[in-house]
Amino acid sequence: MLIDYLGVREINGSLIVLDDVEGAAFEEVVDIRLDDGTLRQGRVVQMEGSRVVIQVFEGTRGISLDNTRTRFKGHPMELSLSPEILGRVFDGAGRPIDGLGDIYPAARANINGTPINPVSRVYPKNYINTGISTIDTLMTLIRGQKLPIFSGSGMKHNELAVQIARQARISDEGEDKFCIVFAAMGAKNDVAEYFRRSFDESGVLQKVVMFLNLSNDPIIERILTPRCALTAAEYLAFEQGMHVLVIMTDMTSYAEALREFSSSKGEIPGRKGFPGYLYSDLASLYERAGMVRGKSGSVTQLPILTMPNDDVTHPVPDLTGYITEGQIVLDRTLDGSGIYPPVSILPSLSRLMKDGIGEGYTRADHSALSNQLFASYAKVMDARSLASVIGEEELSPTDKRYLEFGRQFERQFVSQGANENRSIGESLDLGWRLLSTLPREELDRVDDKLLDRYYRPGQKEA
Amino acid sequence: MRMNDLNVIYGINGPVVTVRESHSFSMMEMVYVGKERLVGEVIGITSELTTIQVYEETTGLRPGEPVTGTGSPLNVTLGPGILDNIFDGIERPLKAIEQNSGAFIARGSSVSALDEEKQWNVALRVKPGDELTGGDIYAVCPETPIIEHRCMVPPGLSGVVESVRPDGAYRVHDAVAVLRDKKGGLHELTLCQRWPIRTPRPVAERLQTTLPLITGQRVIDTLFPIAKGGAAAIPGGFGTGKTMTQHQLAKWCDADIIIYVGCGERGNEMSQVLDEFSELVDPKSGRPMTDRTVLIANTSNMPVAAREASIYTGITLAEYYRDMGYHVAIMADSTSRWAEALREISGRLEEMPAEEGFPAYLPSRLSEFYERAGMCVNLNGSDGSVTIIGAVSPQGSDFSEPVTQNTKRFTRCFWALDKALAYARHYPAINWTQSYSEYFIDLDPWYAKNLGEDFLKYRRRINRLLQEENQLMEIVKLIGSDVLPDDQKLVIETARVIRVGFLQQNAFHKDDTFVPLEKQKQMMRVILHLYRKARQLVSASVPISGILETGLFDKLVKMKYDVPNDRLDLFDGYIEEIDRLLSELVSA
């Protein structure tokens, strides 16, 4: 039944064109066997009558017009799934590379997934305690959320992601329900190894599924990597009832691979050469986070992206920010002054936190405290820019107190050790202690009842 | 060639499918593509190729599969059962899809838009012999406890009522009356009708927009009001609170019907809307908000072509309820995603791009959409309005990009959301120097009549203080506030009270989330009273530090929380306290 098509009509970048093909389907997977016996995989990306354009994942190096046999597999790109994938390592296209053999599939799933019906979604409300003061207090991570880390080359986003993965605790369920899916797209070998080692050291390696497309792996496979990872995550969450944290690094490399693929297809480029459908494409990944009614598991995403030239208006961070539910932005100045994690407070945000904090989740004063910290820290920035013009000496006494508050805030609250796991109570108390160094009338986001209870101007520093 | 003569798929590229050498399709015709009968629409015809955009995932389609035409443009079913429902971009009910295919949306689900089995309690309004024309109401039924559904003769049809069924329970497709047109043709009138989404429903006359849409949000109602039948744009970068502002407007504005279109936005946001609206009680009727709400959810991961259609589906539903004589507000979040869907499809068609890759027809599509807003006299003589509030998500938070700029041209209200305000958690983050409303002239008579000339006077003064502060802040940024003379310091302090105490509004506080106009007016009155009194003292050389020490300024900042919405008498107490404390200051 399966026919081999001999030779190709045209080769262009990672694309090959076949003529006179019958019965192929859009997005169908193909096997391409070269004369020297190597096997490559590809996918149908465009069809015009009997003319079929195929994207070859491993690249077209070595392919000539007549040294190939192409076979259409009759199904779209699928991933073999079973609970056994935990602890395994796969390449970017979902093939095992840890030498432990193939997965015996309990299920197979199309890696493109299908959209979750908005009606079936459960609105995420359970917070994840990460043990990091800035995140827990000011941009709380919620189970089922997608919260990217906007970073730049050379900043400590990997360390932060590892710390979150290590410390993330879900209060109401046991440890065995928690697992991590890690997808590396165009990551350096060292980075992938750093993640592997860190997971190993913290003893969670058996709870991690890794999909590695390293920087020297085929670029086209990079487009499949996050899809494979999310398919695995959805399986673990919605079939096996686990709480899955998906770490994807680096989304910028992914988008660049998409751009390369798009331009080789001759598509009309949009902003900075990225294809016009970049938003929809990124959304088809990010929107796979969430919780579904009637299923106990959840998919939480923590994508990492490096902003080229630290530019937050670059299309990748920009479109990501429009899709994800907030962002954690890292700041180079803080990083430079040795503060870890260098979380830039003001542009960071968690959209889902307002319903996942407060009485019954964290503490009743959480919301007011975090609003006040944001507002006060914004004033610190004003005072600093004023001080840089007229000098610190000339500032009003209130502004001087703001400067001091800003310094202590960054030193005590933002900064914490890579292994320091602060409870939410500790973080909130620390926040109040720092706010107490400011005059009481400056705290206009908090009502008097809370101030009476928590405002303690006497004990300035611990 | 006959209709439905075997047309087959020739080419496939993403959501765009082509059919070769077919003469049986017309532009914008709705078609079914492939064996799974995916919904699509014809968007281009040449003698060689017919181009179709498909509203569902095209994975697995094969050249050679059939394409069948329906003979009519993409249309929606209009009838009872629309309210309290949630649809995708082409009016397929998501709850019914969930029952059919589970939590993930399967392709080719053919579910009818309205519940066909549900019985409606119908009362007939016509008798045999009555002459009816398009828009006339022939039957009514309670669609939800607060909204009466009025079944209207489809526009373009007229004639004499031939027969009428008795009042009673009917399903949407049951004929309740028969109409004989002039040529003698008989038409059965059911509870529903169909209408093509890209064609505006006709009206008898467009009226001037003289009624405000009251939102209970101070910065909007007072500084940048919108009229019923108007159009407003809310542009803002990510994280500035577009969606939050839209939610607040949907919850509190005084329209009869709310249509909320989630166009290419987040799935979790839609589930939040669903949760919140079903819990929230409408203050006017005491019924859940969902009783007067329709949600259209085409999240960002749902097919892009349906996203493009969702905006039109929403506005068509809005016009239908307007025709019944209701005031409808439609929130479109976000029109940028819609524009991007246009761009994406235009790219697949290999059209020549204009600015930033958007197609050259972007401005005309935007203007067509916003022009469907309006205050109208309907065909049946009733008044109704459609107000459009569209969110815009500018790329890179840059307001000079094409979607924001073109939207600005076609809306008369511009509520610019500001990153700096959002960073300082000042919500709603509507920037008072960049925003504007052109509806003042239309609405001022209404404000003057219902709230008194004072309201307009207060608003002018508040505006002036904010402008003055804006100029002073330029100086403060350079040399600090200490060097300013006392009268200018007073302006800055008063503007702080206006910003923090008046413009900033807490959506989670039970009294502050919706503020009646009268309270807005009283708040302005108290703030301006303090300013006037304090200025007298300053010009009498009383140092400003002494005035600040009275704590009056901080007290006014918290006044929005301290005065419940039903205790407006308390404001007189504030005036007295200002007079007392300041006169003590003079005598001391």
mmCIF file of C-alpha atoms in Angstrom, chain B residues 223-406:
data_model
loop_
_atom_site.group_PDB
_atom_site.id
_atom_site.type_symbol
_atom_site.label_atom_id
_atom_site.label_comp_id
_atom_site.label_asym_id
_atom_site.label_seq_id
_atom_site.Cartn_x
_atom_site.Cartn_y
_atom_site.Cartn_z
ATOM 1 C CA LEU B 223 -12.923 63.298 32.160
ATOM 2 C CA PHE B 224 -13.413 61.191 29.024
ATOM 3 C CA PRO B 225 -17.075 60.220 28.726
ATOM 4 C CA ILE B 226 -18.452 58.028 25.974
ATOM 5 C CA ALA B 227 -21.921 58.283 24.473
ATOM 6 C CA LYS B 228 -24.343 55.438 23.939
ATOM 7 C CA GLY B 229 -23.832 54.611 20.285
ATOM 8 C CA GLY B 230 -20.249 55.843 20.376
ATOM 9 C CA ALA B 231 -16.970 54.106 19.721
ATOM 10 C CA ALA B 232 -13.938 54.110 21.961
ATOM 11 C CA ALA B 233 -10.463 52.647 21.719
ATOM 12 C CA ILE B 234 -8.393 51.443 24.647
ATOM 13 C CA PRO B 235 -4.794 51.111 23.504
ATOM 14 C CA GLY B 236 -2.128 49.862 25.857
ATOM 15 C CA GLY B 237 0.955 47.703 25.976
ATOM 16 C CA PHE B 238 0.833 44.384 27.744
ATOM 17 C CA GLY B 239 0.236 44.559 31.450
ATOM 18 C CA THR B 240 -1.361 48.007 31.385
ATOM 19 C CA GLY B 241 -4.818 46.698 32.211
ATOM 20 C CA LYS B 242 -6.750 46.693 28.940
ATOM 21 C CA THR B 243 -8.589 43.538 29.785
ATOM 22 C CA MET B 244 -9.214 44.655 33.355
ATOM 23 C CA THR B 245 -10.705 47.929 32.101
ATOM 24 C CA GLN B 246 -12.876 46.048 29.593
ATOM 25 C CA HIS B 247 -14.102 43.735 32.352
ATOM 26 C CA GLN B 248 -14.987 46.692 34.573
ATOM 27 C CA LEU B 249 -16.924 48.334 31.758
ATOM 28 C CA ALA B 250 -18.717 45.099 30.907
ATOM 29 C CA LYS B 251 -19.719 44.637 34.531
ATOM 30 C CA TRP B 252 -20.867 48.131 35.357
ATOM 31 C CA CYS B 253 -21.858 50.128 32.291
ATOM 32 C CA ASP B 254 -25.563 50.857 31.987
ATOM 33 C CA ALA B 255 -26.182 49.082 28.680
ATOM 34 C CA ASP B 256 -29.041 46.553 28.516
ATOM 35 C CA ILE B 257 -26.975 43.894 26.758
ATOM 36 C CA ILE B 258 -23.254 43.203 26.831
ATOM 37 C CA ILE B 259 -21.473 41.362 24.048
ATOM 38 C CA TYR B 260 -17.946 40.438 25.069
ATOM 39 C CA VAL B 261 -15.690 39.322 22.235
ATOM 40 C CA GLY B 262 -12.468 37.646 23.345
ATOM 41 C CA CYS B 263 -10.647 37.849 20.048
ATOM 42 C CA GLY B 264 -7.323 36.053 20.044
ATOM 43 C CA GLU B 265 -6.818 36.515 23.756
ATOM 44 C CA ARG B 266 -6.018 34.181 26.632
ATOM 45 C CA GLY B 267 -8.095 31.122 27.442
ATOM 46 C CA ASN B 268 -7.708 31.604 31.178
ATOM 47 C CA GLU B 269 -9.090 35.122 30.833
ATOM 48 C CA MET B 270 -12.234 33.806 29.204
ATOM 49 C CA SER B 271 -12.744 31.288 31.992
ATOM 50 C CA GLN B 272 -12.306 34.145 34.442
ATOM 51 C CA VAL B 273 -14.997 36.148 32.659
ATOM 52 C CA LEU B 274 -17.270 33.111 32.775
ATOM 53 C CA ASP B 275 -16.651 32.592 36.504
ATOM 54 C CA GLU B 276 -16.999 36.224 37.461
ATOM 55 C CA PHE B 277 -20.025 37.049 35.376
ATOM 56 C CA SER B 278 -22.022 34.107 36.653
ATOM 57 C CA GLU B 279 -21.243 35.056 40.260
ATOM 58 C CA LEU B 280 -21.766 38.760 39.792
ATOM 59 C CA VAL B 281 -25.217 40.151 40.411
ATOM 60 C CA ASP B 282 -26.474 42.953 38.226
ATOM 61 C CA PRO B 283 -27.265 45.818 40.608
ATOM 62 C CA LYS B 284 -30.323 46.923 38.626
ATOM 63 C CA SER B 285 -32.168 43.625 38.360
ATOM 64 C CA GLY B 286 -30.657 41.472 41.079
ATOM 65 C CA ARG B 287 -30.069 38.741 38.497
ATOM 66 C CA PRO B 288 -26.729 37.201 37.487
ATOM 67 C CA MET B 289 -24.767 39.236 34.982
ATOM 68 C CA THR B 290 -24.875 36.365 32.491
ATOM 69 C CA ASP B 291 -28.585 36.977 31.955
ATOM 70 C CA ARG B 292 -27.727 39.953 29.787
ATOM 71 C CA THR B 293 -24.369 38.861 28.429
ATOM 72 C CA VAL B 294 -23.137 37.011 25.361
ATOM 73 C CA LEU B 295 -19.546 35.818 25.244
ATOM 74 C CA ILE B 296 -17.671 35.143 22.039
ATOM 75 C CA ALA B 297 -14.440 33.362 22.768
ATOM 76 C CA ASN B 298 -11.952 32.759 20.030
ATOM 77 C CA THR B 299 -8.780 32.403 22.041
ATOM 78 C CA SER B 300 -5.356 32.889 20.495
ATOM 79 C CA ASN B 301 -4.795 29.184 19.896
ATOM 80 C CA MET B 302 -8.114 28.676 18.114
ATOM 81 C CA PRO B 303 -8.073 28.928 14.298
ATOM 82 C CA VAL B 304 -6.977 32.290 13.009
ATOM 83 C CA ALA B 305 -9.632 32.659 10.326
ATOM 84 C CA ALA B 306 -12.403 32.277 12.895
ATOM 85 C CA ARG B 307 -10.688 34.990 14.890
ATOM 86 C CA GLU B 308 -11.087 37.306 11.946
ATOM 87 C CA ALA B 309 -14.798 36.449 11.790
ATOM 88 C CA SER B 310 -15.425 36.745 15.545
ATOM 89 C CA ILE B 311 -15.522 40.539 15.479
ATOM 90 C CA TYR B 312 -18.230 40.505 12.809
ATOM 91 C CA THR B 313 -20.210 37.803 14.576
ATOM 92 C CA GLY B 314 -20.166 39.953 17.724
ATOM 93 C CA ILE B 315 -21.291 43.132 16.024
ATOM 94 C CA THR B 316 -24.072 41.306 14.149
ATOM 95 C CA LEU B 317 -25.481 39.940 17.413
ATOM 96 C CA ALA B 318 -25.233 43.456 18.855
ATOM 97 C CA GLU B 319 -27.168 44.955 15.954
ATOM 98 C CA TYR B 320 -29.835 42.302 16.282
ATOM 99 C CA TYR B 321 -30.535 43.248 19.892
ATOM 100 C CA ARG B 322 -30.332 46.931 18.988
ATOM 101 C CA ASP B 323 -33.106 46.323 16.462
ATOM 102 C CA MET B 324 -35.285 45.075 19.319
ATOM 103 C CA GLY B 325 -34.842 48.448 21.007
ATOM 104 C CA TYR B 326 -32.037 47.707 23.449
ATOM 105 C CA HIS B 327 -28.866 49.588 24.246
ATOM 106 C CA VAL B 328 -26.025 47.214 23.512
ATOM 107 C CA ALA B 329 -22.347 47.573 24.382
ATOM 108 C CA ILE B 330 -19.803 45.420 22.624
ATOM 109 C CA MET B 331 -16.316 44.949 24.060
ATOM 110 C CA ALA B 332 -13.766 43.721 21.544
ATOM 111 C CA ASP B 333 -10.596 42.457 23.180
ATOM 112 C CA SER B 334 -8.468 42.870 21.176
ATOM 113 C CA THR B 335 -8.876 44.432 17.754
ATOM 114 C CA SER B 336 -5.123 44.150 17.189
ATOM 115 C CA ARG B 337 -5.436 40.377 17.170
ATOM 116 C CA TRP B 338 -8.143 40.744 14.584
ATOM 117 C CA ALA B 339 -5.906 43.004 12.483
ATOM 118 C CA GLU B 340 -3.131 40.451 12.824
ATOM 119 C CA ALA B 341 -5.471 37.737 11.618
ATOM 120 C CA LEU B 342 -6.123 39.908 8.562
ATOM 121 C CA ARG B 343 -2.395 40.260 8.076
ATOM 122 C CA GLU B 344 -1.813 36.559 8.469
ATOM 123 C CA ILE B 345 -4.422 35.619 5.884
ATOM 124 C CA SER B 346 -3.317 38.395 3.566
ATOM 125 C CA GLY B 347 0.212 36.988 3.779
ATOM 126 C CA ARG B 348 -1.015 33.534 2.847
ATOM 127 C CA LEU B 349 -2.729 35.039 -0.189
ATOM 128 C CA GLU B 350 0.566 36.701 -1.088
ATOM 129 C CA GLU B 351 -1.054 40.115 -1.275
ATOM 130 C CA MET B 352 1.150 43.175 -1.477
ATOM 131 C CA PRO B 353 1.667 44.362 2.105
ATOM 132 C CA ALA B 354 1.352 47.994 3.185
ATOM 133 C CA GLU B 355 2.576 49.386 6.520
ATOM 134 C CA GLU B 356 4.260 46.848 8.852
ATOM 135 C CA GLY B 357 3.056 43.990 6.709
ATOM 136 C CA PHE B 358 -0.627 44.805 7.296
ATOM 137 C CA PRO B 359 -2.767 44.690 4.166
ATOM 138 C CA ALA B 360 -3.600 47.980 2.490
ATOM 139 C CA TYR B 361 -7.294 47.520 3.281
ATOM 140 C CA LEU B 362 -6.740 47.581 7.053
ATOM 141 C CA PRO B 363 -8.048 51.166 7.489
ATOM 142 C CA SER B 364 -11.177 50.492 5.448
ATOM 143 C CA ARG B 365 -11.949 47.310 7.399
ATOM 144 C CA LEU B 366 -11.474 49.152 10.689
ATOM 145 C CA SER B 367 -13.706 52.015 9.622
ATOM 146 C CA GLU B 368 -16.399 49.622 8.397
ATOM 147 C CA PHE B 369 -16.364 47.941 11.783
ATOM 148 C CA TYR B 370 -16.464 51.081 13.928
ATOM 149 C CA GLU B 371 -19.149 52.646 11.735
ATOM 150 C CA ARG B 372 -21.493 49.877 12.814
ATOM 151 C CA ALA B 373 -21.710 51.634 16.176
ATOM 152 C CA GLY B 374 -24.463 54.191 16.498
ATOM 153 C CA MET B 375 -27.597 55.490 18.128
ATOM 154 C CA CYS B 376 -30.440 54.611 15.791
ATOM 155 C CA VAL B 377 -34.114 54.630 15.100
ATOM 156 C CA ASN B 378 -34.772 51.046 14.095
ATOM 157 C CA LEU B 379 -36.971 49.863 11.243
ATOM 158 C CA ASN B 380 -39.760 49.199 13.747
ATOM 159 C CA GLY B 381 -39.532 52.704 15.168
ATOM 160 C CA SER B 382 -37.842 51.831 18.455
ATOM 161 C CA ASP B 383 -34.614 53.445 19.628
ATOM 162 C CA GLY B 384 -31.517 51.397 20.198
ATOM 163 C CA SER B 385 -27.792 51.784 20.215
ATOM 164 C CA VAL B 386 -24.595 49.852 19.710
ATOM 165 C CA THR B 387 -21.536 51.136 21.554
ATOM 166 C CA ILE B 388 -18.172 49.689 20.561
ATOM 167 C CA ILE B 389 -15.280 49.615 22.977
ATOM 168 C CA GLY B 390 -12.268 48.135 21.248
ATOM 169 C CA ALA B 391 -8.990 47.293 22.951
ATOM 170 C CA VAL B 392 -5.857 47.792 20.913
ATOM 171 C CA SER B 393 -2.597 46.027 21.724
ATOM 172 C CA PRO B 394 0.086 48.066 19.992
ATOM 173 C CA GLN B 395 3.243 46.219 19.039
ATOM 174 C CA GLY B 396 6.072 47.202 21.295
ATOM 175 C CA SER B 397 3.682 49.543 23.180
ATOM 176 C CA ASP B 398 4.238 52.012 20.374
ATOM 177 C CA PHE B 399 1.104 54.049 19.651
ATOM 178 C CA SER B 400 2.404 55.086 16.234
ATOM 179 C CA GLU B 401 1.834 51.606 14.793
ATOM 180 C CA PRO B 402 -0.839 51.215 12.087
ATOM 181 C CA VAL B 403 -3.656 49.607 14.095
ATOM 182 C CA THR B 404 -3.603 52.252 16.844
ATOM 183 C CA GLN B 405 -3.259 55.123 14.398
ATOM 184 C CA ASN B 406 -6.068 53.945 12.151
#
